[in-house]
Amino acid sequence: MFFPISGVHLDPIYLVVIGFVIGILGGFFGVGGSFLTAPALFAAGLPMNYVVGTDLAHIVGKSIVAARTHRVLGNIDLRLAGIMVIGTIAGSETGVQVIETLKKGAQVDLVVGIVSIIVFTGIALFCAWESWTVLRLTRRTNRPPDSTQNRKQDVTAIDGFAKAIQRFTLPPRVSLPHSGIESISFWAILFVSFIGGIFSGFLGGGAGYIRMPAMVYLLGIPTHIAVGTDLFEIIISASYGTIRHAMNGNVDIVIALVMQTGAALGARIGAYLTQYFTGPLLRLAFAPLPLLGAIVIAQRLLGHHHS
Amino acid sequence: MRGTVLKLIIEVLIYAALVLVYLILVLHFLVGWLTQLSTKDPTVYAFVAILLMIAQAVGLERLASSLVQVGRPGRR
């Protein structure tokens, strides 16, 4: 099928299948899945500027479907999402500006790539170690890590860290009853979302693989609510990104709409599957995802080096 | 278990058929207009694009939900 906006021929079934697979991952882990979609679209022949913008447009649609399902399951903290949107958009703009500044110097791709590989590998190893530790401890004490009926009592191996951040007293402080947090500094939430936003601006996509674990480990949000809230927040930040990219002629909305037909089904399936996983199991399953992102970046860097 | 899988397969097939008709009919007619709009007025195109994506996402989610409801036993 010919897509005249970007001027490329692409197989629509290929697009639907990519959408479906990324949809399952997105609904289940609360991530945009750009680290898989971008290389898949680029490999099919879509120019890189269209890859970034079109992927963002498709993320909006997929996240709406997954977030609606998570809302039915009670996994979205609207107050938390509202605050995080501010930090993400500000961080995303900062990330874009930092990239523009770095572009003036040499080796920007290499610097950003190596930093990303280190961060992603660190997150993957940490998530794997932490969730495995919790699963082993709870198996020893013979008590389930968290039941699906009481998700607000999610357990992590480094609970003390989130509690220390919750004790950070800088006003204003907000209460997040839906996430089971009595009081937390507004600035702590803003800081976490700002860091996620910087990575989003740096690398494109939603950067859910940074924000989701950051919500769990730094803010103490239960895993299921972190997944649902992250998806809700992605709708707004990715919509903003889509509009900006579309204005610059980087979005082929027809490709995004075709992809979204598969993603809509996949995202629903992924979101429903979270019901059958406890918090630590979700985090253990999530661990290979940032590692996959690191591999994709390493492959791109090696490709650049060889060419 | 086998019944659930069969029901899921039927739901996916109905969904795929409906989406295929939607893609052929709606997108086929929209492509020309969207292409023109993207070159002539990128700002309007940007807002039309995001609105289309939101409308399709909500529509497909409703369609998938209604298919699940149809598949459930004891539905009024």
Tab-separated table of C-alpha atoms in Angstrom:
chain	number	residue	atom	x	y	z
A	1	MET	CA	0.000	0.000	0.000
A	2	PHE	CA	1.295	3.486	-0.892
A	3	PHE	CA	1.309	6.105	1.877
A	4	PRO	CA	1.484	9.457	0.037
A	5	ILE	CA	2.168	11.670	3.078
A	6	SER	CA	5.588	10.062	3.677
A	7	GLY	CA	5.852	8.773	0.095
A	8	VAL	CA	6.654	5.152	0.965
A	9	HIS	CA	5.210	1.739	0.130
A	10	LEU	CA	4.535	-0.352	3.250
A	11	ASP	CA	2.674	-3.607	3.857
A	12	PRO	CA	-0.405	-2.725	6.004
A	13	ILE	CA	-0.466	-6.237	7.530
A	14	TYR	CA	3.130	-5.715	8.716
A	15	LEU	CA	2.024	-2.428	10.338
A	16	VAL	CA	-0.984	-4.052	12.039
A	17	VAL	CA	1.178	-6.919	13.378
A	18	ILE	CA	3.816	-4.490	14.743
A	19	GLY	CA	1.015	-2.484	16.352
A	20	PHE	CA	-0.464	-5.618	17.924
A	21	VAL	CA	2.843	-6.824	19.435
A	22	ILE	CA	3.809	-3.375	20.753
A	23	GLY	CA	0.228	-2.954	21.980
A	24	ILE	CA	0.498	-6.031	24.217
A	25	LEU	CA	3.819	-4.778	25.658
A	26	GLY	CA	2.417	-1.268	26.153
A	27	GLY	CA	-0.762	-2.417	27.892
A	28	PHE	CA	1.159	-4.798	30.126
A	29	PHE	CA	4.187	-2.696	31.107
A	30	GLY	CA	2.903	0.849	30.630
A	31	VAL	CA	5.525	1.734	28.036
A	32	GLY	CA	5.273	3.312	24.585
A	33	GLY	CA	7.481	0.647	22.980
A	34	SER	CA	9.396	3.078	20.750
A	35	PHE	CA	12.624	1.124	21.143
A	36	LEU	CA	10.960	-1.692	19.156
A	37	THR	CA	8.597	0.288	16.894
A	38	ALA	CA	11.259	2.721	15.681
A	39	PRO	CA	13.689	0.084	14.313
A	40	ALA	CA	10.764	-1.929	12.870
A	41	LEU	CA	9.416	1.093	10.944
A	42	PHE	CA	12.896	2.207	9.893
A	43	ALA	CA	13.723	-1.302	8.636
A	44	ALA	CA	10.502	-1.257	6.560
A	45	GLY	CA	11.743	1.852	4.731
A	46	LEU	CA	10.104	4.773	6.564
A	47	PRO	CA	12.467	7.811	6.770
A	48	MET	CA	13.794	8.453	10.292
A	49	ASN	CA	12.045	11.831	10.754
A	50	TYR	CA	8.679	10.151	10.004
A	51	VAL	CA	9.570	7.198	12.265
A	52	VAL	CA	9.798	9.407	15.374
A	53	GLY	CA	6.632	11.463	14.729
A	54	THR	CA	4.469	8.618	13.420
A	55	ASP	CA	5.461	6.388	16.328
A	56	LEU	CA	4.401	9.103	18.790
A	57	ALA	CA	0.985	9.406	17.072
A	58	HIS	CA	0.492	5.632	17.284
A	59	ILE	CA	1.513	5.695	20.978
A	60	VAL	CA	-1.326	8.178	21.690
A	61	GLY	CA	-3.967	5.811	20.280
A	62	LYS	CA	-2.553	2.707	21.924
A	63	SER	CA	-2.231	4.410	25.313
A	64	ILE	CA	-5.872	5.599	25.185
A	65	VAL	CA	-7.071	2.009	24.725
A	66	ALA	CA	-4.760	0.589	27.424
A	67	ALA	CA	-5.451	3.447	29.865
A	68	ARG	CA	-9.235	2.995	29.525
A	69	THR	CA	-8.817	-0.682	30.410
A	70	HIS	CA	-6.507	0.188	33.342
A	71	ARG	CA	-9.064	2.765	34.539
A	72	VAL	CA	-11.732	0.058	34.689
A	73	LEU	CA	-9.274	-2.037	36.739
A	74	GLY	CA	-8.679	0.928	39.124
A	75	ASN	CA	-5.018	1.306	38.125
A	76	ILE	CA	-4.914	5.059	37.383
A	77	ASP	CA	-4.090	7.804	39.887
A	78	LEU	CA	-5.377	10.917	38.094
A	79	ARG	CA	-3.861	13.398	40.568
A	80	LEU	CA	-0.413	11.832	40.209
A	81	ALA	CA	-0.753	11.749	36.400
A	82	GLY	CA	-1.749	15.433	36.318
A	83	ILE	CA	1.378	16.495	38.230
A	84	MET	CA	3.628	14.204	36.212
A	85	VAL	CA	2.457	15.670	32.888
A	86	ILE	CA	3.903	19.077	33.875
A	87	GLY	CA	7.315	17.570	34.686
A	88	THR	CA	7.349	15.339	31.598
A	89	ILE	CA	6.596	18.159	29.142
A	90	ALA	CA	9.158	20.461	30.797
A	91	GLY	CA	11.731	17.632	30.851
A	92	SER	CA	10.983	16.688	27.251
A	93	GLU	CA	11.584	20.271	26.087
A	94	THR	CA	14.826	20.379	28.107
A	95	GLY	CA	15.936	17.050	26.579
A	96	VAL	CA	15.327	18.382	23.060
A	97	GLN	CA	17.292	21.564	23.856
A	98	VAL	CA	20.173	19.560	25.372
A	99	ILE	CA	20.334	17.444	22.208
A	100	GLU	CA	20.367	20.589	20.065
A	101	THR	CA	23.240	21.982	22.169
A	102	LEU	CA	25.165	18.698	22.027
A	103	LYS	CA	24.689	18.599	18.245
A	104	LYS	CA	27.004	21.597	17.995
A	105	GLY	CA	29.819	19.476	19.403
A	106	ALA	CA	31.160	16.288	17.871
A	107	GLN	CA	30.173	12.697	18.770
A	108	VAL	CA	26.711	13.557	20.142
A	109	ASP	CA	25.236	10.196	19.047
A	110	LEU	CA	28.088	8.349	20.717
A	111	VAL	CA	27.768	10.254	24.024
A	112	VAL	CA	23.955	9.943	24.212
A	113	GLY	CA	24.123	6.318	23.075
A	114	ILE	CA	26.684	5.250	25.672
A	115	VAL	CA	24.854	7.085	28.491
A	116	SER	CA	21.574	5.429	27.439
A	117	ILE	CA	23.140	1.956	27.288
A	118	ILE	CA	24.566	2.366	30.809
A	119	VAL	CA	21.244	3.688	32.218
A	120	PHE	CA	19.079	1.045	30.501
A	121	THR	CA	21.357	-1.824	31.488
A	122	GLY	CA	21.428	-0.497	35.057
A	123	ILE	CA	17.614	-0.328	35.234
A	124	ALA	CA	17.232	-3.833	33.769
A	125	LEU	CA	19.746	-5.384	36.191
A	126	PHE	CA	18.314	-3.501	39.156
A	127	CYS	CA	14.676	-4.461	38.357
A	128	ALA	CA	15.694	-8.107	37.906
A	129	TRP	CA	17.669	-8.175	41.184
A	130	GLU	CA	15.021	-6.290	43.192
A	131	SER	CA	11.980	-8.264	42.028
A	132	TRP	CA	13.835	-11.564	42.328
A	133	THR	CA	14.849	-10.650	45.917
A	134	VAL	CA	11.227	-9.844	46.849
A	135	LEU	CA	9.927	-13.029	45.240
A	136	ARG	CA	12.557	-15.120	47.072
A	137	LEU	CA	11.864	-13.433	50.429
A	138	THR	CA	8.094	-13.800	50.142
A	139	ARG	CA	8.449	-17.430	49.101
A	140	ARG	CA	10.571	-17.999	52.222
A	141	THR	CA	8.004	-16.312	54.476
A	142	ASN	CA	5.255	-18.138	52.562
A	143	ARG	CA	3.126	-15.023	52.027
A	144	PRO	CA	2.089	-13.602	48.657
A	145	PRO	CA	4.059	-10.429	47.722
A	146	ASP	CA	0.849	-8.550	47.033
A	147	SER	CA	-2.630	-9.693	46.211
A	148	THR	CA	-4.572	-8.294	43.303
A	149	GLN	CA	-7.238	-7.269	45.832
A	150	ASN	CA	-4.803	-5.092	47.786
A	151	ARG	CA	-2.462	-3.501	45.289
A	152	LYS	CA	-1.763	-0.515	47.527
A	153	GLN	CA	0.472	-2.740	49.677
A	154	ASP	CA	2.957	-3.579	46.941
A	155	VAL	CA	6.353	-4.645	48.333
A	156	THR	CA	9.796	-3.718	46.995
A	157	ALA	CA	13.251	-4.690	48.267
A	158	ILE	CA	14.186	-1.006	48.729
A	159	ASP	CA	11.025	0.352	50.376
A	160	GLY	CA	13.178	2.573	52.622
A	161	PHE	CA	14.324	4.680	49.663
A	162	ALA	CA	10.768	5.598	48.606
A	163	LYS	CA	9.853	6.266	52.249
A	164	ALA	CA	12.835	8.646	52.572
A	165	ILE	CA	11.634	10.546	49.487
A	166	GLN	CA	8.086	10.634	50.905
A	167	ARG	CA	9.519	12.247	54.062
A	168	PHE	CA	11.075	15.061	51.951
A	169	THR	CA	9.342	18.068	53.522
A	170	LEU	CA	9.530	20.806	50.858
A	171	PRO	CA	5.982	22.242	50.459
A	172	PRO	CA	3.494	21.991	48.857
A	173	ARG	CA	2.785	18.407	49.879
A	174	VAL	CA	0.090	16.394	48.144
A	175	SER	CA	-1.885	13.366	49.207
A	176	LEU	CA	-2.278	10.423	46.809
A	177	PRO	CA	-4.949	8.245	48.450
A	178	HIS	CA	-5.464	6.153	45.320
A	179	SER	CA	-1.802	5.081	45.461
A	180	GLY	CA	-1.913	4.615	49.239
A	181	ILE	CA	0.444	7.577	49.879
A	182	GLU	CA	-0.657	9.879	52.689
A	183	SER	CA	1.617	12.801	51.838
A	184	ILE	CA	4.487	13.472	49.421
A	185	SER	CA	6.254	16.614	48.231
A	186	PHE	CA	4.931	17.958	44.920
A	187	TRP	CA	8.568	18.613	43.933
A	188	ALA	CA	9.564	14.957	44.343
A	189	ILE	CA	6.896	13.925	41.802
A	190	LEU	CA	7.866	16.772	39.494
A	191	PHE	CA	11.559	15.809	39.701
A	192	VAL	CA	10.926	12.145	38.796
A	193	SER	CA	8.697	13.084	35.830
A	194	PHE	CA	11.196	15.754	34.734
A	195	ILE	CA	14.008	13.154	34.554
A	196	GLY	CA	11.709	10.830	32.547
A	197	GLY	CA	10.890	13.758	30.258
A	198	ILE	CA	14.575	14.518	29.639
A	199	PHE	CA	15.111	10.927	28.482
A	200	SER	CA	11.994	11.204	26.312
A	201	GLY	CA	13.408	14.321	24.638
A	202	PHE	CA	16.854	12.701	24.357
A	203	LEU	CA	15.797	9.397	22.829
A	204	GLY	CA	12.246	10.023	21.514
A	205	GLY	CA	9.197	7.965	22.512
A	206	GLY	CA	7.484	7.957	25.887
A	207	ALA	CA	10.468	6.821	28.056
A	208	GLY	CA	8.099	4.634	30.081
A	209	TYR	CA	10.987	2.241	30.804
A	210	ILE	CA	12.531	5.012	32.930
A	211	ARG	CA	9.347	6.481	34.433
A	212	MET	CA	7.531	3.274	35.411
A	213	PRO	CA	10.371	1.887	37.620
A	214	ALA	CA	11.087	5.426	38.912
A	215	MET	CA	7.473	5.711	40.117
A	216	VAL	CA	7.730	2.357	41.913
A	217	TYR	CA	11.195	2.680	43.461
A	218	LEU	CA	11.512	6.438	44.028
A	219	LEU	CA	7.935	7.506	44.783
A	220	GLY	CA	6.636	4.225	46.261
A	221	ILE	CA	3.691	3.896	43.846
A	222	PRO	CA	2.294	0.321	43.644
A	223	THR	CA	3.406	-1.369	40.387
A	224	HIS	CA	-0.082	-1.808	38.867
A	225	ILE	CA	-0.963	1.849	39.512
A	226	ALA	CA	2.448	2.946	38.142
A	227	VAL	CA	1.708	1.062	34.893
A	228	GLY	CA	-1.819	2.529	34.507
A	229	THR	CA	-0.841	6.066	35.537
A	230	ASP	CA	2.192	6.068	33.250
A	231	LEU	CA	-0.059	5.128	30.307
A	232	PHE	CA	-2.502	7.923	31.136
A	233	GLU	CA	0.362	10.385	31.395
A	234	ILE	CA	1.812	9.159	28.072
A	235	ILE	CA	-1.500	10.063	26.317
A	236	ILE	CA	-1.005	13.732	27.155
A	237	SER	CA	2.768	13.980	26.667
A	238	ALA	CA	2.711	11.941	23.409
A	239	SER	CA	-0.223	14.064	22.097
A	240	TYR	CA	1.879	17.162	22.699
A	241	GLY	CA	4.839	15.544	20.909
A	242	THR	CA	2.635	14.410	18.006
A	243	ILE	CA	1.260	17.920	17.421
A	244	ARG	CA	4.768	19.394	17.511
A	245	HIS	CA	6.154	16.788	15.099
A	246	ALA	CA	3.098	17.021	12.788
A	247	MET	CA	3.587	20.786	12.497
A	248	ASN	CA	7.157	20.095	11.323
A	249	GLY	CA	5.924	17.561	8.747
A	250	ASN	CA	7.193	14.466	10.591
A	251	VAL	CA	3.919	12.535	11.039
A	252	ASP	CA	2.248	10.192	8.539
A	253	ILE	CA	-1.053	9.841	10.358
A	254	VAL	CA	-2.377	7.208	7.918
A	255	ILE	CA	0.463	4.828	8.870
A	256	ALA	CA	-0.200	5.526	12.562
A	257	LEU	CA	-3.939	4.848	12.129
A	258	VAL	CA	-3.268	1.510	10.397
A	259	MET	CA	-0.811	0.480	13.148
A	260	GLN	CA	-3.275	1.509	15.823
A	261	THR	CA	-5.926	-0.978	14.610
A	262	GLY	CA	-3.607	-3.806	15.723
A	263	ALA	CA	-2.386	-1.930	18.791
A	264	ALA	CA	-5.947	-1.364	20.061
A	265	LEU	CA	-6.490	-5.106	20.392
A	266	GLY	CA	-2.992	-5.804	21.743
A	267	ALA	CA	-3.193	-3.025	24.347
A	268	ARG	CA	-6.486	-4.389	25.727
A	269	ILE	CA	-5.033	-7.886	26.005
A	270	GLY	CA	-1.850	-6.553	27.671
A	271	ALA	CA	-3.783	-4.418	30.170
A	272	TYR	CA	-6.060	-7.309	31.171
A	273	LEU	CA	-3.074	-9.634	31.604
A	274	THR	CA	-1.708	-7.419	34.423
A	275	GLN	CA	-4.543	-8.754	36.643
A	276	TYR	CA	-2.870	-12.156	36.752
A	277	PHE	CA	0.568	-10.888	37.820
A	278	THR	CA	1.698	-9.635	41.226
A	279	GLY	CA	3.797	-6.440	41.492
A	280	PRO	CA	7.217	-8.157	41.797
A	281	LEU	CA	6.365	-10.579	38.959
A	282	LEU	CA	5.375	-7.629	36.736
A	283	ARG	CA	8.696	-5.947	37.536
A	284	LEU	CA	10.646	-9.164	36.869
A	285	ALA	CA	8.930	-9.526	33.482
A	286	PHE	CA	9.682	-5.846	32.785
A	287	ALA	CA	13.448	-6.245	33.428
A	288	PRO	CA	14.463	-7.484	29.926
A	289	LEU	CA	12.698	-4.523	28.255
A	290	PRO	CA	15.267	-1.764	29.004
A	291	LEU	CA	17.987	-4.297	28.164
A	292	LEU	CA	16.359	-4.740	24.749
A	293	GLY	CA	16.417	-0.952	24.369
A	294	ALA	CA	20.135	-0.948	25.225
A	295	ILE	CA	20.809	-3.649	22.608
A	296	VAL	CA	18.902	-1.668	19.937
A	297	ILE	CA	20.961	1.467	20.701
A	298	ALA	CA	24.234	-0.511	20.727
A	299	GLN	CA	23.319	-2.005	17.345
A	300	ARG	CA	22.591	1.476	15.949
A	301	LEU	CA	25.908	2.808	17.289
A	302	LEU	CA	27.821	-0.103	15.756
A	303	GLY	CA	25.954	0.461	12.463
A	304	HIS	CA	26.984	4.144	12.477
A	305	HIS	CA	30.567	3.165	13.325
A	306	HIS	CA	30.772	0.676	10.436
A	307	SER	CA	29.176	3.061	7.923
B	1	MET	CA	-10.687	-23.297	28.470
B	2	ARG	CA	-11.214	-24.449	24.876
B	3	GLY	CA	-14.518	-22.522	24.809
B	4	THR	CA	-12.809	-19.328	25.993
B	5	VAL	CA	-10.084	-19.606	23.349
B	6	LEU	CA	-12.691	-20.309	20.650
B	7	LYS	CA	-14.706	-17.281	21.769
B	8	LEU	CA	-11.571	-15.132	21.709
B	9	ILE	CA	-10.706	-16.322	18.191
B	10	ILE	CA	-14.249	-15.535	16.974
B	11	GLU	CA	-14.070	-12.082	18.592
B	12	VAL	CA	-10.696	-11.369	16.982
B	13	LEU	CA	-11.994	-12.509	13.573
B	14	ILE	CA	-15.103	-10.271	13.808
B	15	TYR	CA	-12.867	-7.394	14.976
B	16	ALA	CA	-10.430	-7.978	12.085
B	17	ALA	CA	-13.265	-8.075	9.503
B	18	LEU	CA	-14.838	-4.852	10.813
B	19	VAL	CA	-11.466	-3.080	10.989
B	20	LEU	CA	-10.613	-4.187	7.440
B	21	VAL	CA	-13.872	-2.690	6.114
B	22	TYR	CA	-13.166	0.479	8.136
B	23	LEU	CA	-9.627	0.786	6.738
B	24	ILE	CA	-10.734	0.256	3.140
B	25	LEU	CA	-13.708	2.628	3.303
B	26	VAL	CA	-12.705	5.454	5.636
B	27	LEU	CA	-8.931	5.718	5.182
B	28	HIS	CA	-9.195	5.293	1.416
B	29	PHE	CA	-11.336	8.433	1.227
B	30	LEU	CA	-9.269	10.349	3.794
B	31	VAL	CA	-5.797	9.762	2.324
B	32	GLY	CA	-6.061	12.354	-0.469
B	33	TRP	CA	-7.476	15.058	1.778
B	34	LEU	CA	-4.909	14.416	4.552
B	35	THR	CA	-2.015	14.503	2.069
B	36	GLN	CA	-3.174	17.873	0.727
B	37	LEU	CA	-3.715	19.229	4.224
B	38	SER	CA	-0.248	18.109	5.424
B	39	THR	CA	1.446	20.175	2.722
B	40	LYS	CA	-0.929	23.178	2.605
B	41	ASP	CA	-1.645	23.737	6.305
B	42	PRO	CA	0.604	21.740	8.681
B	43	THR	CA	-0.919	23.326	11.811
B	44	VAL	CA	-4.474	22.264	10.921
B	45	TYR	CA	-3.103	18.881	9.817
B	46	ALA	CA	-1.445	18.447	13.235
B	47	PHE	CA	-4.721	18.974	15.106
B	48	VAL	CA	-6.765	16.897	12.626
B	49	ALA	CA	-4.198	14.083	12.976
B	50	ILE	CA	-4.399	13.965	16.768
B	51	LEU	CA	-8.212	14.186	16.726
B	52	LEU	CA	-8.415	11.334	14.199
B	53	MET	CA	-6.123	9.197	16.351
B	54	ILE	CA	-8.140	9.872	19.516
B	55	ALA	CA	-11.460	9.200	17.728
B	56	GLN	CA	-10.190	5.937	16.243
B	57	ALA	CA	-8.744	4.777	19.581
B	58	VAL	CA	-12.016	5.436	21.431
B	59	GLY	CA	-14.051	3.880	18.603
B	60	LEU	CA	-11.956	0.705	18.419
B	61	GLU	CA	-11.931	0.378	22.203
B	62	ARG	CA	-15.749	0.592	22.238
B	63	LEU	CA	-15.953	-1.937	19.396
B	64	ALA	CA	-13.659	-4.393	21.208
B	65	SER	CA	-15.608	-3.898	24.477
B	66	SER	CA	-18.945	-4.524	22.769
B	67	LEU	CA	-17.582	-7.690	21.144
B	68	VAL	CA	-16.495	-8.956	24.586
B	69	GLN	CA	-19.981	-8.146	25.967
B	70	VAL	CA	-21.631	-10.060	23.089
B	71	GLY	CA	-19.418	-13.058	23.850
B	72	ARG	CA	-20.404	-13.173	27.537
B	73	PRO	CA	-23.033	-15.711	28.631
B	74	GLY	CA	-26.147	-14.444	30.406
B	75	ARG	CA	-26.091	-11.055	28.740
B	76	ARG	CA	-29.415	-9.239	28.850
